[in-house]
PDB file of C-alpha atoms in Angstrom:
ATOM      1  CA  MET I   1      86.462   2.534 -60.325  1.00  0.00           C
ATOM      2  CA  LYS I   2      83.104   1.810 -58.928  1.00  0.00           C
ATOM      3  CA  ASN I   3      81.750  -1.782 -57.857  1.00  0.00           C
ATOM      4  CA  LEU I   4      79.729  -3.644 -60.386  1.00  0.00           C
ATOM      5  CA  SER I   5      76.213  -4.579 -59.217  1.00  0.00           C
ATOM      6  CA  CYS I   6      75.136  -8.551 -59.328  1.00  0.00           C
ATOM      7  CA  HIS I   7      71.613  -8.138 -60.736  1.00  0.00           C
ATOM      8  CA  SER I   8      70.238 -11.231 -58.910  1.00  0.00           C
ATOM      9  CA  SER I   9      71.216 -10.479 -55.231  1.00  0.00           C
ATOM     10  CA  GLY I  10      72.164  -6.784 -55.034  1.00  0.00           C
ATOM     11  CA  ARG I  11      75.529  -7.735 -53.611  1.00  0.00           C
ATOM     12  CA  ARG I  12      78.626  -6.247 -55.214  1.00  0.00           C
ATOM     13  CA  PHE I  13      81.500  -7.574 -56.944  1.00  0.00           C
ATOM     14  CA  THR I  14      85.146  -6.346 -56.654  1.00  0.00           C
ATOM     15  CA  PRO I  15      86.235  -4.280 -59.626  1.00  0.00           C
ATOM     16  CA  LEU I  16      87.854  -6.090 -62.478  1.00  0.00           C
ATOM     17  CA  ILE I  17      91.778  -5.947 -62.279  1.00  0.00           C
ATOM     18  CA  LYS I  18      94.366  -7.722 -64.165  1.00  0.00           C
ATOM     19  CA  SER I  19      96.329 -10.487 -62.446  1.00  0.00           C
ATOM     20  CA  LYS I  20      99.988  -9.847 -62.497  1.00  0.00           C
ATOM     21  CA  LYS I  21     100.908 -13.646 -62.138  1.00  0.00           C
ATOM     22  CA  ARG I  22      98.477 -14.540 -64.702  1.00  0.00           C
ATOM     23  CA  PRO I  23      97.801 -11.915 -67.319  1.00  0.00           C
ATOM     24  CA  ASP I  24      95.544 -14.081 -69.335  1.00  0.00           C
ATOM     25  CA  ILE I  25      93.035 -13.900 -66.322  1.00  0.00           C
ATOM     26  CA  GLU I  26      90.722 -11.144 -65.359  1.00  0.00           C
ATOM     27  CA  ILE I  27      90.312 -11.344 -61.687  1.00  0.00           C
ATOM     28  CA  TYR I  28      86.963 -10.228 -59.634  1.00  0.00           C
ATOM     29  CA  GLY I  29      89.033  -9.809 -56.443  1.00  0.00           C
ATOM     30  CA  GLY I  30      90.715 -12.986 -55.150  1.00  0.00           C
ATOM     31  CA  GLU I  31      93.529 -15.385 -55.973  1.00  0.00           C
ATOM     32  CA  THR I  32      94.065 -17.755 -58.903  1.00  0.00           C
ATOM     33  CA  TYR I  33      93.604 -21.582 -58.567  1.00  0.00           C
ATOM     34  CA  ASP I  34      94.984 -24.596 -60.040  1.00  0.00           C
ATOM     35  CA  LEU I  35      91.780 -26.632 -60.019  1.00  0.00           C
ATOM     36  CA  PHE I  36      88.044 -25.598 -59.236  1.00  0.00           C
ATOM     37  CA  LEU I  37      86.076 -28.775 -57.871  1.00  0.00           C
ATOM     38  CA  SER I  38      82.675 -28.574 -59.005  1.00  0.00           C
ATOM     39  CA  GLY I  39      80.155 -31.161 -57.825  1.00  0.00           C
ATOM     40  CA  PRO I  40      78.060 -32.196 -54.735  1.00  0.00           C
ATOM     41  CA  TRP I  41      79.324 -32.340 -51.299  1.00  0.00           C
ATOM     42  CA  GLU I  42      81.150 -35.429 -50.568  1.00  0.00           C
ATOM     43  CA  GLN I  43      78.188 -36.781 -48.162  1.00  0.00           C
ATOM     44  CA  TYR I  44      76.190 -36.639 -51.315  1.00  0.00           C
ATOM     45  CA  SER I  45      78.465 -38.213 -53.926  1.00  0.00           C
ATOM     46  CA  THR I  46      79.105 -42.004 -54.380  1.00  0.00           C
ATOM     47  CA  GLU I  47      82.752 -41.779 -53.785  1.00  0.00           C
ATOM     48  CA  PRO I  48      85.162 -39.251 -51.818  1.00  0.00           C
ATOM     49  CA  TYR I  49      86.046 -37.758 -55.202  1.00  0.00           C
ATOM     50  CA  LYS I  50      87.334 -34.304 -53.446  1.00  0.00           C
ATOM     51  CA  THR I  51      89.558 -36.054 -50.961  1.00  0.00           C
ATOM     52  CA  LEU I  52      91.103 -38.283 -53.698  1.00  0.00           C
ATOM     53  CA  ILE I  53      91.883 -35.316 -55.733  1.00  0.00           C
ATOM     54  CA  LYS I  54      93.145 -33.133 -52.824  1.00  0.00           C
ATOM     55  CA  LYS I  55      95.234 -36.198 -51.578  1.00  0.00           C
ATOM     56  CA  ALA I  56      96.574 -36.586 -55.156  1.00  0.00           C
ATOM     57  CA  PHE I  57      97.571 -32.999 -55.535  1.00  0.00           C
ATOM     58  CA  PRO I  58      98.619 -31.470 -52.079  1.00  0.00           C
ATOM     59  CA  GLU I  59     100.906 -28.908 -53.912  1.00  0.00           C
ATOM     60  CA  LEU I  60      97.969 -27.399 -55.912  1.00  0.00           C
ATOM     61  CA  ASN I  61      95.991 -24.522 -54.799  1.00  0.00           C
ATOM     62  CA  ILE I  62      92.610 -26.132 -55.238  1.00  0.00           C
ATOM     63  CA  PHE I  63      88.943 -24.162 -54.684  1.00  0.00           C
ATOM     64  CA  ASP I  64      86.637 -26.575 -52.898  1.00  0.00           C
ATOM     65  CA  PRO I  65      83.202 -24.513 -52.711  1.00  0.00           C
ATOM     66  CA  GLU I  66      82.280 -26.906 -49.544  1.00  0.00           C
ATOM     67  CA  THR I  67      85.039 -25.738 -47.566  1.00  0.00           C
ATOM     68  CA  ARG I  68      84.361 -22.120 -47.977  1.00  0.00           C
ATOM     69  CA  PRO I  69      82.752 -19.774 -45.187  1.00  0.00           C
ATOM     70  CA  SER I  70      80.830 -18.203 -48.197  1.00  0.00           C
ATOM     71  CA  GLN I  71      78.548 -21.114 -48.075  1.00  0.00           C
ATOM     72  CA  LYS I  72      77.142 -20.138 -44.601  1.00  0.00           C
ATOM     73  CA  ASP I  73      77.428 -16.453 -44.910  1.00  0.00           C
ATOM     74  CA  GLY I  74      75.270 -16.506 -48.111  1.00  0.00           C
ATOM     75  CA  THR I  75      77.913 -15.212 -50.392  1.00  0.00           C
ATOM     76  CA  TRP I  76      78.626 -18.522 -51.808  1.00  0.00           C
ATOM     77  CA  PHE I  77      77.266 -17.428 -55.538  1.00  0.00           C
ATOM     78  CA  GLU I  78      79.809 -14.565 -55.766  1.00  0.00           C
ATOM     79  CA  ASP I  79      82.672 -16.619 -54.294  1.00  0.00           C
ATOM     80  CA  ASN I  80      82.186 -19.322 -56.453  1.00  0.00           C
ATOM     81  CA  TYR I  81      82.082 -17.116 -59.504  1.00  0.00           C
ATOM     82  CA  ARG I  82      85.080 -15.246 -58.696  1.00  0.00           C
ATOM     83  CA  ALA I  83      86.996 -18.811 -58.189  1.00  0.00           C
ATOM     84  CA  ILE I  84      85.592 -19.989 -61.704  1.00  0.00           C
ATOM     85  CA  ARG I  85      87.116 -17.017 -63.261  1.00  0.00           C
ATOM     86  CA  ASN I  86      90.277 -17.284 -61.813  1.00  0.00           C
ATOM     87  CA  SER I  87      90.694 -21.171 -61.820  1.00  0.00           C
ATOM     88  CA  LYS I  88      93.130 -22.891 -64.452  1.00  0.00           C
ATOM     89  CA  ARG I  89      91.126 -25.984 -64.679  1.00  0.00           C
ATOM     90  CA  MET I  90      87.697 -27.258 -63.512  1.00  0.00           C
ATOM     91  CA  VAL I  91      87.281 -31.060 -62.418  1.00  0.00           C
ATOM     92  CA  CYS I  92      83.264 -31.517 -62.522  1.00  0.00           C
ATOM     93  CA  TYR I  93      81.871 -34.520 -60.711  1.00  0.00           C
ATOM     94  CA  VAL I  94      78.573 -35.311 -62.369  1.00  0.00           C
ATOM     95  CA  CYS I  95      76.023 -35.729 -59.354  1.00  0.00           C
ATOM     96  CA  PRO I  96      72.716 -38.045 -59.784  1.00  0.00           C
ATOM     97  CA  ASN I  97      70.552 -35.055 -58.974  1.00  0.00           C
ATOM     98  CA  PRO I  98      67.538 -34.199 -61.210  1.00  0.00           C
ATOM     99  CA  PHE I  99      69.374 -30.645 -61.882  1.00  0.00           C
ATOM    100  CA  PRO I 100      72.759 -30.621 -60.616  1.00  0.00           C
ATOM    101  CA  GLY I 101      74.083 -27.039 -59.541  1.00  0.00           C
ATOM    102  CA  ASN I 102      77.430 -27.631 -61.105  1.00  0.00           C
ATOM    103  CA  ALA I 103      75.983 -27.475 -64.469  1.00  0.00           C
ATOM    104  CA  LEU I 104      75.873 -23.749 -64.393  1.00  0.00           C
ATOM    105  CA  GLU I 105      79.251 -23.735 -63.037  1.00  0.00           C
ATOM    106  CA  VAL I 106      80.807 -25.793 -65.715  1.00  0.00           C
ATOM    107  CA  GLY I 107      78.796 -23.632 -68.131  1.00  0.00           C
ATOM    108  CA  MET I 108      80.207 -20.396 -66.846  1.00  0.00           C
ATOM    109  CA  PHE I 109      83.763 -21.751 -66.738  1.00  0.00           C
ATOM    110  CA  TYR I 110      83.624 -22.905 -70.631  1.00  0.00           C
ATOM    111  CA  GLU I 111      81.985 -19.865 -71.803  1.00  0.00           C
ATOM    112  CA  TYR I 112      84.462 -17.564 -69.825  1.00  0.00           C
ATOM    113  CA  ASN I 113      87.408 -19.279 -71.158  1.00  0.00           C
ATOM    114  CA  ARG I 114      86.029 -19.876 -74.756  1.00  0.00           C
ATOM    115  CA  ALA I 115      85.206 -16.261 -74.941  1.00  0.00           C
ATOM    116  CA  LYS I 116      88.851 -15.424 -74.209  1.00  0.00           C
ATOM    117  CA  GLY I 117      90.195 -17.813 -76.556  1.00  0.00           C
ATOM    118  CA  LEU I 118      91.890 -19.857 -73.558  1.00  0.00           C
ATOM    119  CA  TYR I 119      89.725 -22.840 -73.677  1.00  0.00           C
ATOM    120  CA  THR I 120      90.986 -26.412 -74.565  1.00  0.00           C
ATOM    121  CA  PRO I 121      89.417 -29.955 -73.778  1.00  0.00           C
ATOM    122  CA  ASP I 122      92.077 -30.576 -71.162  1.00  0.00           C
ATOM    123  CA  LYS I 123      90.956 -27.634 -69.051  1.00  0.00           C
ATOM    124  CA  LEU I 124      87.537 -29.113 -67.917  1.00  0.00           C
ATOM    125  CA  ILE I 125      87.592 -32.715 -66.539  1.00  0.00           C
ATOM    126  CA  ILE I 126      84.296 -34.359 -66.064  1.00  0.00           C
ATOM    127  CA  ILE I 127      83.914 -37.595 -64.008  1.00  0.00           C
ATOM    128  CA  TRP I 128      80.723 -39.260 -65.170  1.00  0.00           C
ATOM    129  CA  ASN I 129      80.196 -42.311 -63.145  1.00  0.00           C
ATOM    130  CA  ASP I 130      78.146 -45.270 -64.660  1.00  0.00           C
ATOM    131  CA  ASP I 131      75.440 -44.763 -61.936  1.00  0.00           C
ATOM    132  CA  ILE I 132      74.429 -41.328 -63.424  1.00  0.00           C
ATOM    133  CA  LYS I 133      71.111 -41.465 -65.209  1.00  0.00           C
ATOM    134  CA  PRO I 134      69.963 -41.091 -67.884  1.00  0.00           C
ATOM    135  CA  GLN I 135      72.829 -42.054 -69.755  1.00  0.00           C
ATOM    136  CA  TRP I 136      71.574 -40.011 -72.992  1.00  0.00           C
ATOM    137  CA  GLY I 137      72.950 -37.245 -70.537  1.00  0.00           C
ATOM    138  CA  MET I 138      76.319 -38.169 -71.737  1.00  0.00           C
ATOM    139  CA  GLU I 139      75.729 -37.429 -75.197  1.00  0.00           C
ATOM    140  CA  VAL I 140      74.465 -33.816 -74.255  1.00  0.00           C
ATOM    141  CA  ILE I 141      77.703 -33.253 -72.102  1.00  0.00           C
ATOM    142  CA  SER I 142      80.054 -34.839 -74.656  1.00  0.00           C
ATOM    143  CA  ARG I 143      79.024 -31.823 -77.049  1.00  0.00           C
ATOM    144  CA  CYS I 144      81.277 -29.578 -74.650  1.00  0.00           C
ATOM    145  CA  PRO I 145      84.951 -30.441 -75.919  1.00  0.00           C
ATOM    146  CA  SER I 146      86.181 -31.711 -72.447  1.00  0.00           C
ATOM    147  CA  SER I 147      87.997 -34.592 -71.062  1.00  0.00           C
ATOM    148  CA  ILE I 148      85.248 -37.285 -70.011  1.00  0.00           C
ATOM    149  CA  PHE I 149      86.249 -40.091 -67.303  1.00  0.00           C
ATOM    150  CA  ARG I 150      84.014 -42.788 -65.831  1.00  0.00           C
ATOM    151  CA  THR I 151      86.023 -42.940 -62.456  1.00  0.00           C
ATOM    152  CA  THR I 152      87.798 -40.163 -60.288  1.00  0.00           C
ATOM    153  CA  LYS I 153      90.599 -42.519 -60.552  1.00  0.00           C
ATOM    154  CA  GLY I 154      90.933 -42.145 -64.336  1.00  0.00           C
ATOM    155  CA  ALA I 155      90.617 -38.409 -63.908  1.00  0.00           C
ATOM    156  CA  ILE I 156      93.323 -38.290 -61.411  1.00  0.00           C
ATOM    157  CA  SER I 157      95.864 -40.323 -63.548  1.00  0.00           C
ATOM    158  CA  PHE I 158      94.976 -37.810 -66.522  1.00  0.00           C
ATOM    159  CA  LEU I 159      95.647 -34.995 -64.215  1.00  0.00           C
ATOM    160  CA  GLU I 160      98.847 -36.385 -63.199  1.00  0.00           C
ATOM    161  CA  LYS I 161     100.201 -36.810 -66.543  1.00  0.00           C
ATOM    162  CA  LEU I 162      99.050 -33.229 -67.398  1.00  0.00           C
ATOM    163  CA  LEU I 163     100.103 -31.554 -64.242  1.00  0.00           C
ATOM    164  CA  ARG I 164     103.074 -33.549 -62.946  1.00  0.00           C
ATOM    165  CA  PRO I 165     105.677 -31.580 -65.682  1.00  0.00           C
ATOM    166  CA  ILE I 166     104.316 -28.304 -64.631  1.00  0.00           C
ATOM    167  CA  ILE I 167     104.220 -28.932 -60.917  1.00  0.00           C
ATOM    168  CA  ALA I 168     107.824 -30.014 -61.028  1.00  0.00           C
ATOM    169  CA  LYS I 169     108.961 -27.041 -62.214  1.00  0.00           C
TER     170      LYS I 169
END
């Protein structure tokens, strides 16, 4: 099978293959992740949300774009795209930027899972702190079926109830 071209950058994607561990996920090369952390780098966020989530779930395979070599070598878009398609859940920390880049990641995650019939609101966890402006943005984001929390601690508590039975197996 030939590689598929990425139109915007001209880079190549790995051919489509089926996961033996997760037949419900099509993989463009790479591994399956329990969580994809979408949001600003921690130095630009109002709290250490990534550190808190990783500390709460050390046993999970978590994809954090900030820690990937692809951030430095310029292949971050393809790397993130693969991980989004191969992630069971996404935690999105909404950042106070005029156009948060994670809006694209959330859209890709939602649409991929929806199109495959795999989407449920507990797969997309959104952290929307009170300092995010404008507040009417909450109305827009709430149209996407998801689990929205005002704090990272609230999201972690939700994930603990959701994932502890799975992790314990």
